[in-house]
Amino acid sequence: MSEKCQGCGAVLQHDQPGAAGYTPKVGSKLCQRCFRLTHYDDLQFSMREGIDPDRILAQIHTMDALVLWVVDLFDLEASLLDGMNRHLFGKDVIVVGTKRDLLPETVGNEKLARFIYGRLKALDIHVQGLVVTGKNIPGGTEEVLHALHWAHGKDVVVMGMANAGKSTLLNALIDKPQLTSSRYPGTTLDFNPIVIDGVTVYDTPGLTPRHSMLLHLAENDLKTVLPSKAVKPVGFQLRGDQSFAVGGLCRIDILNAKPASAVFYCSNLLELHRGRVDKADELWQKHYGELLQPVPTTAPVNQWKRTLLTPLGEKEDIVIPGIGWMSLSGNYDQIVVTHPQEIEIKQRKAMI
């Protein structure tokens, strides 16, 4: 049987330096890519678009195993793929919500759990339990360890979107971390078994977030858009026609606010620019890629699409997958989001 990299699961090889699994050292337990990611945060090559999510889900479906479905609480909508209820049908599933530490402390865990269960119910997804965890969150690791024993002798397979924190979560459960984790989507490359508390647990490649902004950013811009600590909400009072530039990533117009309030939950390194709608075109034409940055790697801004949203009539979130969301309340007539064609804007009842 071929040896695999203990960090990412790729088959180790010595012949192709630019390919997955390459190591120049015979007997090494890590491929060169994992070694450099772990020690130097150096991404030699990206695999965020090189992994087929349908293949991953199909393989999970064939396994007689408990599914730990890891979802990034800060980027929840990206985890709720279309058809996920079909892929998980007949499976015992426990949801593990990671990155709780990125949400404001004012969000209570009970309210958060109700929100998650509500979103799952709306998508006809049935689960056996929910664990909420994150960096320095008391009790989270112990609850995940307890969840492993729901398997009752079966294996456990850990699945989720790229960058949801699967490998980071599993490393926290073992004495000596061995799985490669990073902020770069596509770190884990194949099914990678480890034994935890006598249970065989499979780390799996992250599912590709096809409609997420993360898939359409330069690697060096991820530092700006992925928060590393709890985000500080940024609020605005609105009247009339107001426009927001979220860096150079998208434009959100709120029409005929009378009055309303908007609160942004996104990385505090990502700059927000507010102005009047009638001045917004000029702002984007003059400053796109300079004042308005980072910018996506998609088609130019003049080829973006517009998503028109009707207010829900209650406090709501406008979600930019991979980036965060704007929470809106009050009175306004319409929301217009201008964004790259590849991105799918989501509208939901407010999380917070």
Short mmCIF file of C-alpha atoms in Angstrom, two decimals:
data_model
loop_
_atom_site.label_atom_id
_atom_site.label_comp_id
_atom_site.label_asym_id
_atom_site.label_seq_id
_atom_site.Cartn_x
_atom_site.Cartn_y
_atom_site.Cartn_z
CA MET A 1 0.00 0.00 0.00
CA SER A 2 1.37 3.44 -0.92
CA GLU A 3 2.40 5.70 1.94
CA LYS A 4 0.28 8.81 2.42
CA CYS A 5 1.17 12.23 3.74
CA GLN A 6 -0.08 12.35 7.31
CA GLY A 7 -0.85 16.04 6.89
CA CYS A 8 -3.10 16.10 3.82
CA GLY A 9 -3.69 12.46 2.85
CA ALA A 10 -2.03 12.67 -0.58
CA VAL A 11 -0.01 9.66 -1.75
CA LEU A 12 3.68 10.45 -1.22
CA GLN A 13 5.85 10.50 -4.34
CA HIS A 14 9.38 11.61 -5.26
CA ASP A 15 9.19 12.23 -9.02
CA GLN A 16 6.93 15.28 -9.62
CA PRO A 17 7.96 18.36 -7.59
CA GLY A 18 4.95 20.40 -8.71
CA ALA A 19 2.35 17.75 -7.91
CA ALA A 20 0.47 16.73 -4.77
CA GLY A 21 2.30 14.41 -2.40
CA TYR A 22 5.82 15.33 -3.52
CA THR A 23 8.65 15.00 -0.99
CA PRO A 24 12.37 14.98 -1.77
CA LYS A 25 13.06 12.92 1.36
CA VAL A 26 12.58 9.15 1.40
CA GLY A 27 10.83 8.16 4.63
CA SER A 28 9.26 11.58 5.23
CA LYS A 29 5.78 11.55 6.76
CA LEU A 30 4.87 14.94 5.27
CA CYS A 31 4.81 16.08 1.67
CA GLN A 32 6.80 19.21 0.86
CA ARG A 33 3.62 21.27 0.46
CA CYS A 34 2.42 20.40 3.99
CA PHE A 35 5.90 20.96 5.46
CA ARG A 36 6.15 24.44 4.00
CA LEU A 37 2.56 25.32 4.90
CA THR A 38 3.10 24.23 8.50
CA HIS A 39 6.47 25.88 9.07
CA TYR A 40 6.48 28.89 6.71
CA ASP A 41 2.83 29.52 5.74
CA ASP A 42 4.08 29.05 2.18
CA LEU A 43 1.43 27.78 -0.24
CA GLN A 44 3.43 26.18 -3.04
CA PHE A 45 0.36 25.55 -5.18
CA SER A 46 -3.38 25.91 -4.67
CA MET A 47 -5.82 22.99 -4.81
CA ARG A 48 -8.96 24.93 -3.94
CA GLU A 49 -10.43 24.21 -7.39
CA GLY A 50 -8.74 20.85 -7.95
CA ILE A 51 -11.01 18.66 -5.79
CA ASP A 52 -14.34 17.35 -7.09
CA PRO A 53 -16.98 17.84 -4.35
CA ASP A 54 -19.35 15.35 -5.99
CA ARG A 55 -16.70 12.64 -5.71
CA ILE A 56 -16.16 13.44 -2.03
CA LEU A 57 -19.88 13.36 -1.22
CA ALA A 58 -20.43 10.17 -3.22
CA GLN A 59 -17.62 8.42 -1.34
CA ILE A 60 -19.00 9.56 2.01
CA HIS A 61 -22.43 8.27 1.00
CA THR A 62 -21.00 4.75 0.52
CA MET A 63 -19.37 4.66 3.96
CA ASP A 64 -21.10 3.03 6.92
CA ALA A 65 -20.00 5.78 9.26
CA LEU A 66 -21.19 8.53 11.55
CA VAL A 67 -20.89 11.90 9.77
CA LEU A 68 -19.47 14.88 11.64
CA TRP A 69 -20.55 17.75 9.42
CA VAL A 70 -18.27 20.70 10.18
CA VAL A 71 -19.78 24.09 9.35
CA ASP A 72 -18.11 27.46 9.68
CA LEU A 73 -20.54 29.50 11.79
CA PHE A 74 -19.17 32.73 10.37
CA ASP A 75 -19.75 31.49 6.81
CA LEU A 76 -22.75 29.24 7.44
CA GLU A 77 -24.58 29.76 4.15
CA ALA A 78 -21.60 28.50 2.12
CA SER A 79 -21.90 25.16 3.96
CA LEU A 80 -25.57 24.70 3.06
CA LEU A 81 -25.06 23.31 -0.43
CA ASP A 82 -28.05 22.64 -2.67
CA GLY A 83 -29.06 19.00 -2.41
CA MET A 84 -27.17 18.38 0.85
CA ASN A 85 -30.30 16.71 2.27
CA ARG A 86 -30.04 14.07 -0.48
CA HIS A 87 -26.36 13.42 0.18
CA LEU A 88 -26.99 12.99 3.91
CA PHE A 89 -30.23 11.01 3.64
CA GLY A 90 -30.18 7.94 5.90
CA LYS A 91 -26.96 9.01 7.63
CA ASP A 92 -26.43 9.67 11.33
CA VAL A 93 -25.20 13.27 11.29
CA ILE A 94 -23.88 15.52 14.03
CA VAL A 95 -23.23 19.15 13.09
CA VAL A 96 -20.10 20.73 14.53
CA GLY A 97 -20.23 24.52 14.29
CA THR A 98 -16.68 25.90 14.29
CA LYS A 99 -15.23 29.42 14.60
CA ARG A 100 -17.68 30.43 17.31
CA ASP A 101 -14.88 32.72 18.49
CA LEU A 102 -15.30 34.92 15.39
CA LEU A 103 -18.88 35.84 16.32
CA PRO A 104 -19.56 38.62 18.84
CA GLU A 105 -19.80 37.41 22.43
CA THR A 106 -23.27 38.98 22.64
CA VAL A 107 -24.62 36.09 20.54
CA GLY A 108 -25.83 33.49 23.05
CA ASN A 109 -25.22 29.82 22.27
CA GLU A 110 -28.90 28.92 22.76
CA LYS A 111 -30.02 31.54 20.25
CA LEU A 112 -27.27 30.45 17.89
CA ALA A 113 -28.38 26.82 18.15
CA ARG A 114 -32.01 27.76 17.42
CA PHE A 115 -30.88 29.69 14.37
CA ILE A 116 -28.81 26.77 13.03
CA TYR A 117 -31.59 24.23 13.61
CA GLY A 118 -34.00 26.60 11.87
CA ARG A 119 -31.78 26.88 8.80
CA LEU A 120 -31.35 23.08 8.66
CA LYS A 121 -35.10 22.50 9.01
CA ALA A 122 -35.79 24.92 6.17
CA LEU A 123 -33.54 22.78 3.95
CA ASP A 124 -35.08 19.48 5.14
CA ILE A 125 -31.82 18.34 6.74
CA HIS A 126 -32.19 16.16 9.83
CA VAL A 127 -29.35 15.80 12.32
CA GLN A 128 -28.84 13.93 15.60
CA GLY A 129 -27.06 16.71 17.42
CA LEU A 130 -25.17 19.99 17.38
CA VAL A 131 -21.84 20.95 18.94
CA VAL A 132 -20.61 24.55 18.94
CA THR A 133 -16.89 25.10 19.28
CA GLY A 134 -14.07 27.46 18.39
CA LYS A 135 -10.72 28.77 19.53
CA ASN A 136 -10.65 29.08 23.35
CA ILE A 137 -14.34 28.13 23.63
CA PRO A 138 -14.78 26.20 26.92
CA GLY A 139 -16.04 22.62 26.61
CA GLY A 140 -16.07 22.47 22.83
CA THR A 141 -13.30 19.88 22.46
CA GLU A 142 -14.82 17.62 25.12
CA GLU A 143 -18.22 17.76 23.43
CA VAL A 144 -16.72 16.74 20.08
CA LEU A 145 -14.90 13.83 21.73
CA HIS A 146 -18.19 12.76 23.30
CA ALA A 147 -19.88 13.01 19.88
CA LEU A 148 -17.36 10.52 18.41
CA HIS A 149 -18.87 7.80 20.57
CA TRP A 150 -22.25 8.25 18.90
CA ALA A 151 -20.64 6.07 16.22
CA HIS A 152 -21.21 2.96 18.38
CA GLY A 153 -18.35 1.01 16.83
CA LYS A 154 -18.55 2.53 13.35
CA ASP A 155 -15.95 4.79 11.78
CA VAL A 156 -16.44 8.55 11.76
CA VAL A 157 -16.09 10.70 8.65
CA VAL A 158 -15.54 14.44 9.02
CA MET A 159 -16.87 16.51 6.12
CA GLY A 160 -17.43 20.16 5.38
CA MET A 161 -16.57 23.06 3.13
CA ALA A 162 -12.98 24.00 2.39
CA ASN A 163 -11.64 26.22 5.18
CA ALA A 164 -14.41 25.22 7.63
CA GLY A 165 -11.78 24.11 10.15
CA LYS A 166 -12.00 20.31 9.91
CA SER A 167 -8.28 19.62 10.29
CA THR A 168 -7.88 22.27 13.00
CA LEU A 169 -10.75 20.67 14.92
CA LEU A 170 -9.24 17.17 14.69
CA ASN A 171 -5.77 18.39 15.67
CA ALA A 172 -7.31 19.75 18.88
CA LEU A 173 -8.54 16.25 19.74
CA ILE A 174 -5.18 14.47 19.54
CA ASP A 175 -2.10 14.74 21.73
CA LYS A 176 0.29 15.61 18.91
CA PRO A 177 -1.28 17.57 16.01
CA GLN A 178 -0.43 15.90 12.69
CA LEU A 179 -3.00 17.18 10.16
CA THR A 180 -2.02 20.19 8.07
CA SER A 181 -4.30 23.16 8.61
CA SER A 182 -4.14 26.63 7.06
CA ARG A 183 -6.32 29.53 6.00
CA TYR A 184 -6.03 28.38 2.37
CA PRO A 185 -9.02 26.41 1.02
CA GLY A 186 -8.03 22.99 -0.34
CA THR A 187 -5.38 22.02 2.24
CA THR A 188 -6.55 18.40 2.75
CA LEU A 189 -6.29 16.45 -0.52
CA ASP A 190 -7.66 12.95 0.20
CA PHE A 191 -9.41 10.86 2.85
CA ASN A 192 -6.95 10.78 5.74
CA PRO A 193 -7.60 8.33 8.62
CA ILE A 194 -6.41 8.91 12.18
CA VAL A 195 -7.35 7.14 15.40
CA ILE A 196 -8.88 9.24 18.19
CA ASP A 197 -9.96 7.64 21.47
CA GLY A 198 -10.04 4.23 19.76
CA VAL A 199 -12.26 5.49 16.92
CA THR A 200 -11.06 5.64 13.29
CA VAL A 201 -11.80 9.16 12.09
CA TYR A 202 -11.42 10.23 8.45
CA ASP A 203 -10.44 13.80 7.67
CA THR A 204 -11.68 14.62 4.16
CA PRO A 205 -10.93 17.20 1.46
CA GLY A 206 -12.96 20.37 1.81
CA LEU A 207 -15.93 20.75 -0.48
CA THR A 208 -15.44 23.53 -3.01
CA PRO A 209 -17.53 26.62 -2.20
CA ARG A 210 -18.42 27.34 -5.85
CA HIS A 211 -20.56 30.42 -5.10
CA SER A 212 -18.24 31.84 -2.45
CA MET A 213 -16.04 34.89 -2.87
CA LEU A 214 -13.14 32.89 -1.39
CA LEU A 215 -12.84 30.93 -4.61
CA HIS A 216 -12.38 34.15 -6.58
CA LEU A 217 -9.69 35.96 -4.60
CA ALA A 218 -5.93 36.03 -4.93
CA GLU A 219 -4.29 33.92 -2.23
CA ASN A 220 -2.61 36.94 -0.62
CA ASP A 221 -5.98 38.68 -0.20
CA LEU A 222 -7.30 35.92 2.05
CA LYS A 223 -5.50 37.55 4.99
CA THR A 224 -7.69 40.61 4.53
CA VAL A 225 -11.08 38.93 4.18
CA LEU A 226 -10.76 35.99 6.60
CA PRO A 227 -11.01 37.25 10.19
CA SER A 228 -8.60 35.78 12.74
CA LYS A 229 -10.42 37.08 15.83
CA ALA A 230 -13.92 38.14 16.84
CA VAL A 231 -15.29 40.69 14.40
CA LYS A 232 -16.38 44.07 15.69
CA PRO A 233 -19.76 44.97 14.18
CA VAL A 234 -19.74 48.21 12.20
CA GLY A 235 -23.06 50.05 12.21
CA PHE A 236 -24.64 52.83 10.11
CA GLN A 237 -27.88 54.78 10.30
CA LEU A 238 -29.56 55.13 6.90
CA ARG A 239 -31.91 57.61 5.25
CA GLY A 240 -32.70 57.94 1.57
CA ASP A 241 -30.70 56.03 -1.03
CA GLN A 242 -27.45 54.74 0.46
CA SER A 243 -24.65 52.73 -1.16
CA PHE A 244 -21.87 50.65 0.39
CA ALA A 245 -18.67 49.36 -1.21
CA VAL A 246 -17.40 46.25 0.57
CA GLY A 247 -13.76 46.71 -0.36
CA GLY A 248 -13.75 46.19 -4.12
CA LEU A 249 -15.72 42.95 -3.80
CA CYS A 250 -19.34 44.05 -4.12
CA ARG A 251 -21.68 47.01 -3.91
CA ILE A 252 -24.84 47.08 -1.77
CA ASP A 253 -27.48 49.78 -2.35
CA ILE A 254 -30.32 50.38 0.12
CA LEU A 255 -33.12 52.32 -1.56
CA ASN A 256 -35.46 54.76 0.16
CA ALA A 257 -34.46 54.06 3.76
CA LYS A 258 -36.93 55.83 6.07
CA PRO A 259 -35.07 55.31 8.40
CA ALA A 260 -33.12 52.05 8.67
CA SER A 261 -29.93 50.71 10.19
CA ALA A 262 -27.22 48.51 8.73
CA VAL A 263 -24.63 46.53 10.69
CA PHE A 264 -21.73 44.78 8.93
CA TYR A 265 -20.20 41.56 10.22
CA CYS A 266 -16.98 40.98 8.27
CA SER A 267 -13.24 41.12 8.75
CA ASN A 268 -12.26 44.43 10.29
CA LEU A 269 -9.33 44.59 7.86
CA LEU A 270 -11.83 44.88 5.01
CA GLU A 271 -12.65 48.55 4.39
CA LEU A 272 -16.25 49.71 3.96
CA HIS A 273 -17.08 52.86 2.00
CA ARG A 274 -20.47 54.53 2.37
CA GLY A 275 -21.97 57.13 0.08
CA ARG A 276 -25.06 58.18 -1.85
CA VAL A 277 -26.37 55.93 -4.60
CA ASP A 278 -26.20 58.75 -7.16
CA LYS A 279 -22.44 59.08 -6.51
CA ALA A 280 -21.65 55.35 -6.37
CA ASP A 281 -20.99 54.79 -10.09
CA GLU A 282 -18.37 57.54 -10.09
CA LEU A 283 -16.70 56.08 -6.98
CA TRP A 284 -16.39 52.65 -8.55
CA GLN A 285 -15.19 53.97 -11.91
CA LYS A 286 -12.46 56.12 -10.36
CA HIS A 287 -11.28 54.02 -7.45
CA TYR A 288 -11.87 50.34 -8.24
CA GLY A 289 -8.67 48.43 -7.49
CA GLU A 290 -7.11 51.34 -5.60
CA LEU A 291 -9.27 52.78 -2.80
CA LEU A 292 -11.73 49.93 -3.37
CA GLN A 293 -9.74 46.78 -2.72
CA PRO A 294 -9.20 43.85 -2.61
CA VAL A 295 -10.87 42.97 -5.89
CA PRO A 296 -11.97 39.54 -7.13
CA THR A 297 -10.17 37.62 -9.85
CA THR A 298 -13.36 37.44 -11.92
CA ALA A 299 -14.54 39.50 -14.89
CA PRO A 300 -14.23 43.30 -14.57
CA VAL A 301 -16.77 45.24 -12.56
CA ASN A 302 -18.68 46.39 -15.66
CA GLN A 303 -19.59 42.75 -16.30
CA TRP A 304 -20.96 42.08 -12.82
CA LYS A 305 -24.60 41.18 -12.21
CA ARG A 306 -27.25 42.88 -10.07
CA THR A 307 -29.33 40.95 -7.54
CA LEU A 308 -32.56 42.70 -6.54
CA LEU A 309 -33.95 41.76 -3.12
CA THR A 310 -37.33 42.60 -1.62
CA PRO A 311 -37.26 43.26 2.15
CA LEU A 312 -38.43 40.33 4.28
CA GLY A 313 -40.43 42.65 6.54
CA GLU A 314 -38.29 41.79 9.56
CA LYS A 315 -34.66 42.10 10.62
CA GLU A 316 -32.65 40.33 7.92
CA ASP A 317 -29.16 39.50 6.72
CA ILE A 318 -27.71 40.01 3.26
CA VAL A 319 -24.98 37.38 3.05
CA ILE A 320 -21.90 37.54 0.83
CA PRO A 321 -20.58 33.95 1.03
CA GLY A 322 -16.97 33.85 2.13
CA ILE A 323 -16.97 37.48 3.30
CA GLY A 324 -19.68 37.99 5.93
CA TRP A 325 -23.02 39.74 6.01
CA MET A 326 -24.92 42.99 6.42
CA SER A 327 -27.75 42.95 8.96
CA LEU A 328 -30.61 45.29 8.07
CA SER A 329 -33.54 46.56 10.11
CA GLY A 330 -36.05 49.37 9.76
CA ASN A 331 -37.94 50.57 6.69
CA TYR A 332 -36.57 50.54 3.14
CA ASP A 333 -37.98 49.71 -0.28
CA GLN A 334 -35.36 47.53 -1.94
CA ILE A 335 -31.84 46.10 -1.69
CA VAL A 336 -29.66 45.97 -4.82
CA VAL A 337 -26.40 44.00 -4.71
CA THR A 338 -23.91 44.33 -7.57
CA HIS A 339 -21.41 41.49 -7.55
CA PRO A 340 -19.39 39.05 -9.70
CA GLN A 341 -21.54 36.63 -11.70
CA GLU A 342 -20.04 33.62 -9.91
CA ILE A 343 -21.18 34.75 -6.44
CA GLU A 344 -24.60 33.83 -5.09
CA ILE A 345 -25.98 36.44 -2.68
CA LYS A 346 -28.15 35.03 0.13
CA GLN A 347 -31.01 36.63 2.04
CA ARG A 348 -32.10 35.21 5.41
CA LYS A 349 -33.70 36.09 8.72
CA ALA A 350 -31.12 37.76 10.94
CA MET A 351 -28.68 35.55 12.83
CA ILE A 352 -27.95 38.25 15.43
#
